[in-house]
JSON list of C-alpha atoms in Angstrom, two decimals:
[
{"chain": "A", "resi": 1, "resn": "ALA", "atom": "CA", "xyz": [-0.05, 3.58, -23.07]},
{"chain": "A", "resi": 2, "resn": "THR", "atom": "CA", "xyz": [-0.12, 2.55, -19.40]},
{"chain": "A", "resi": 3, "resn": "ASN", "atom": "CA", "xyz": [0.26, -0.94, -17.96]},
{"chain": "A", "resi": 4, "resn": "LEU", "atom": "CA", "xyz": [-1.94, -3.22, -20.08]},
{"chain": "A", "resi": 5, "resn": "LYS", "atom": "CA", "xyz": [-1.80, -6.01, -17.47]},
{"chain": "A", "resi": 6, "resn": "CYS", "atom": "CA", "xyz": [-3.27, -3.77, -14.75]},
{"chain": "A", "resi": 7, "resn": "GLN", "atom": "CA", "xyz": [-5.98, -2.53, -17.13]},
{"chain": "A", "resi": 8, "resn": "ARG", "atom": "CA", "xyz": [-6.83, -6.08, -18.22]},
{"chain": "A", "resi": 9, "resn": "ILE", "atom": "CA", "xyz": [-7.10, -7.30, -14.61]},
{"chain": "A", "resi": 10, "resn": "PHE", "atom": "CA", "xyz": [-9.17, -4.23, -13.68]},
{"chain": "A", "resi": 11, "resn": "TYR", "atom": "CA", "xyz": [-11.68, -4.85, -16.48]},
{"chain": "A", "resi": 12, "resn": "MET", "atom": "CA", "xyz": [-11.79, -8.57, -15.61]},
{"chain": "A", "resi": 13, "resn": "ILE", "atom": "CA", "xyz": [-12.75, -7.73, -12.01]},
{"chain": "A", "resi": 14, "resn": "VAL", "atom": "CA", "xyz": [-15.33, -5.18, -13.17]},
{"chain": "A", "resi": 15, "resn": "GLY", "atom": "CA", "xyz": [-16.82, -7.80, -15.51]},
{"chain": "A", "resi": 16, "resn": "LEU", "atom": "CA", "xyz": [-17.04, -10.37, -12.71]},
{"chain": "A", "resi": 17, "resn": "ILE", "atom": "CA", "xyz": [-18.72, -7.85, -10.39]},
{"chain": "A", "resi": 18, "resn": "SER", "atom": "CA", "xyz": [-21.24, -6.91, -13.10]},
{"chain": "A", "resi": 19, "resn": "LEU", "atom": "CA", "xyz": [-22.02, -10.59, -13.73]},
{"chain": "A", "resi": 20, "resn": "MET", "atom": "CA", "xyz": [-22.57, -11.18, -10.01]},
{"chain": "A", "resi": 21, "resn": "ALA", "atom": "CA", "xyz": [-24.77, -8.08, -9.85]},
{"chain": "A", "resi": 22, "resn": "ILE", "atom": "CA", "xyz": [-26.95, -9.40, -12.70]},
{"chain": "A", "resi": 23, "resn": "ASN", "atom": "CA", "xyz": [-27.35, -12.73, -10.92]}
]
């Protein structure tokens, strides 16, 4: 597996962007 921290941060940012896009 690759860096879990980088993946976690990446998905967190994507989630925030999607939330902002919905609002």
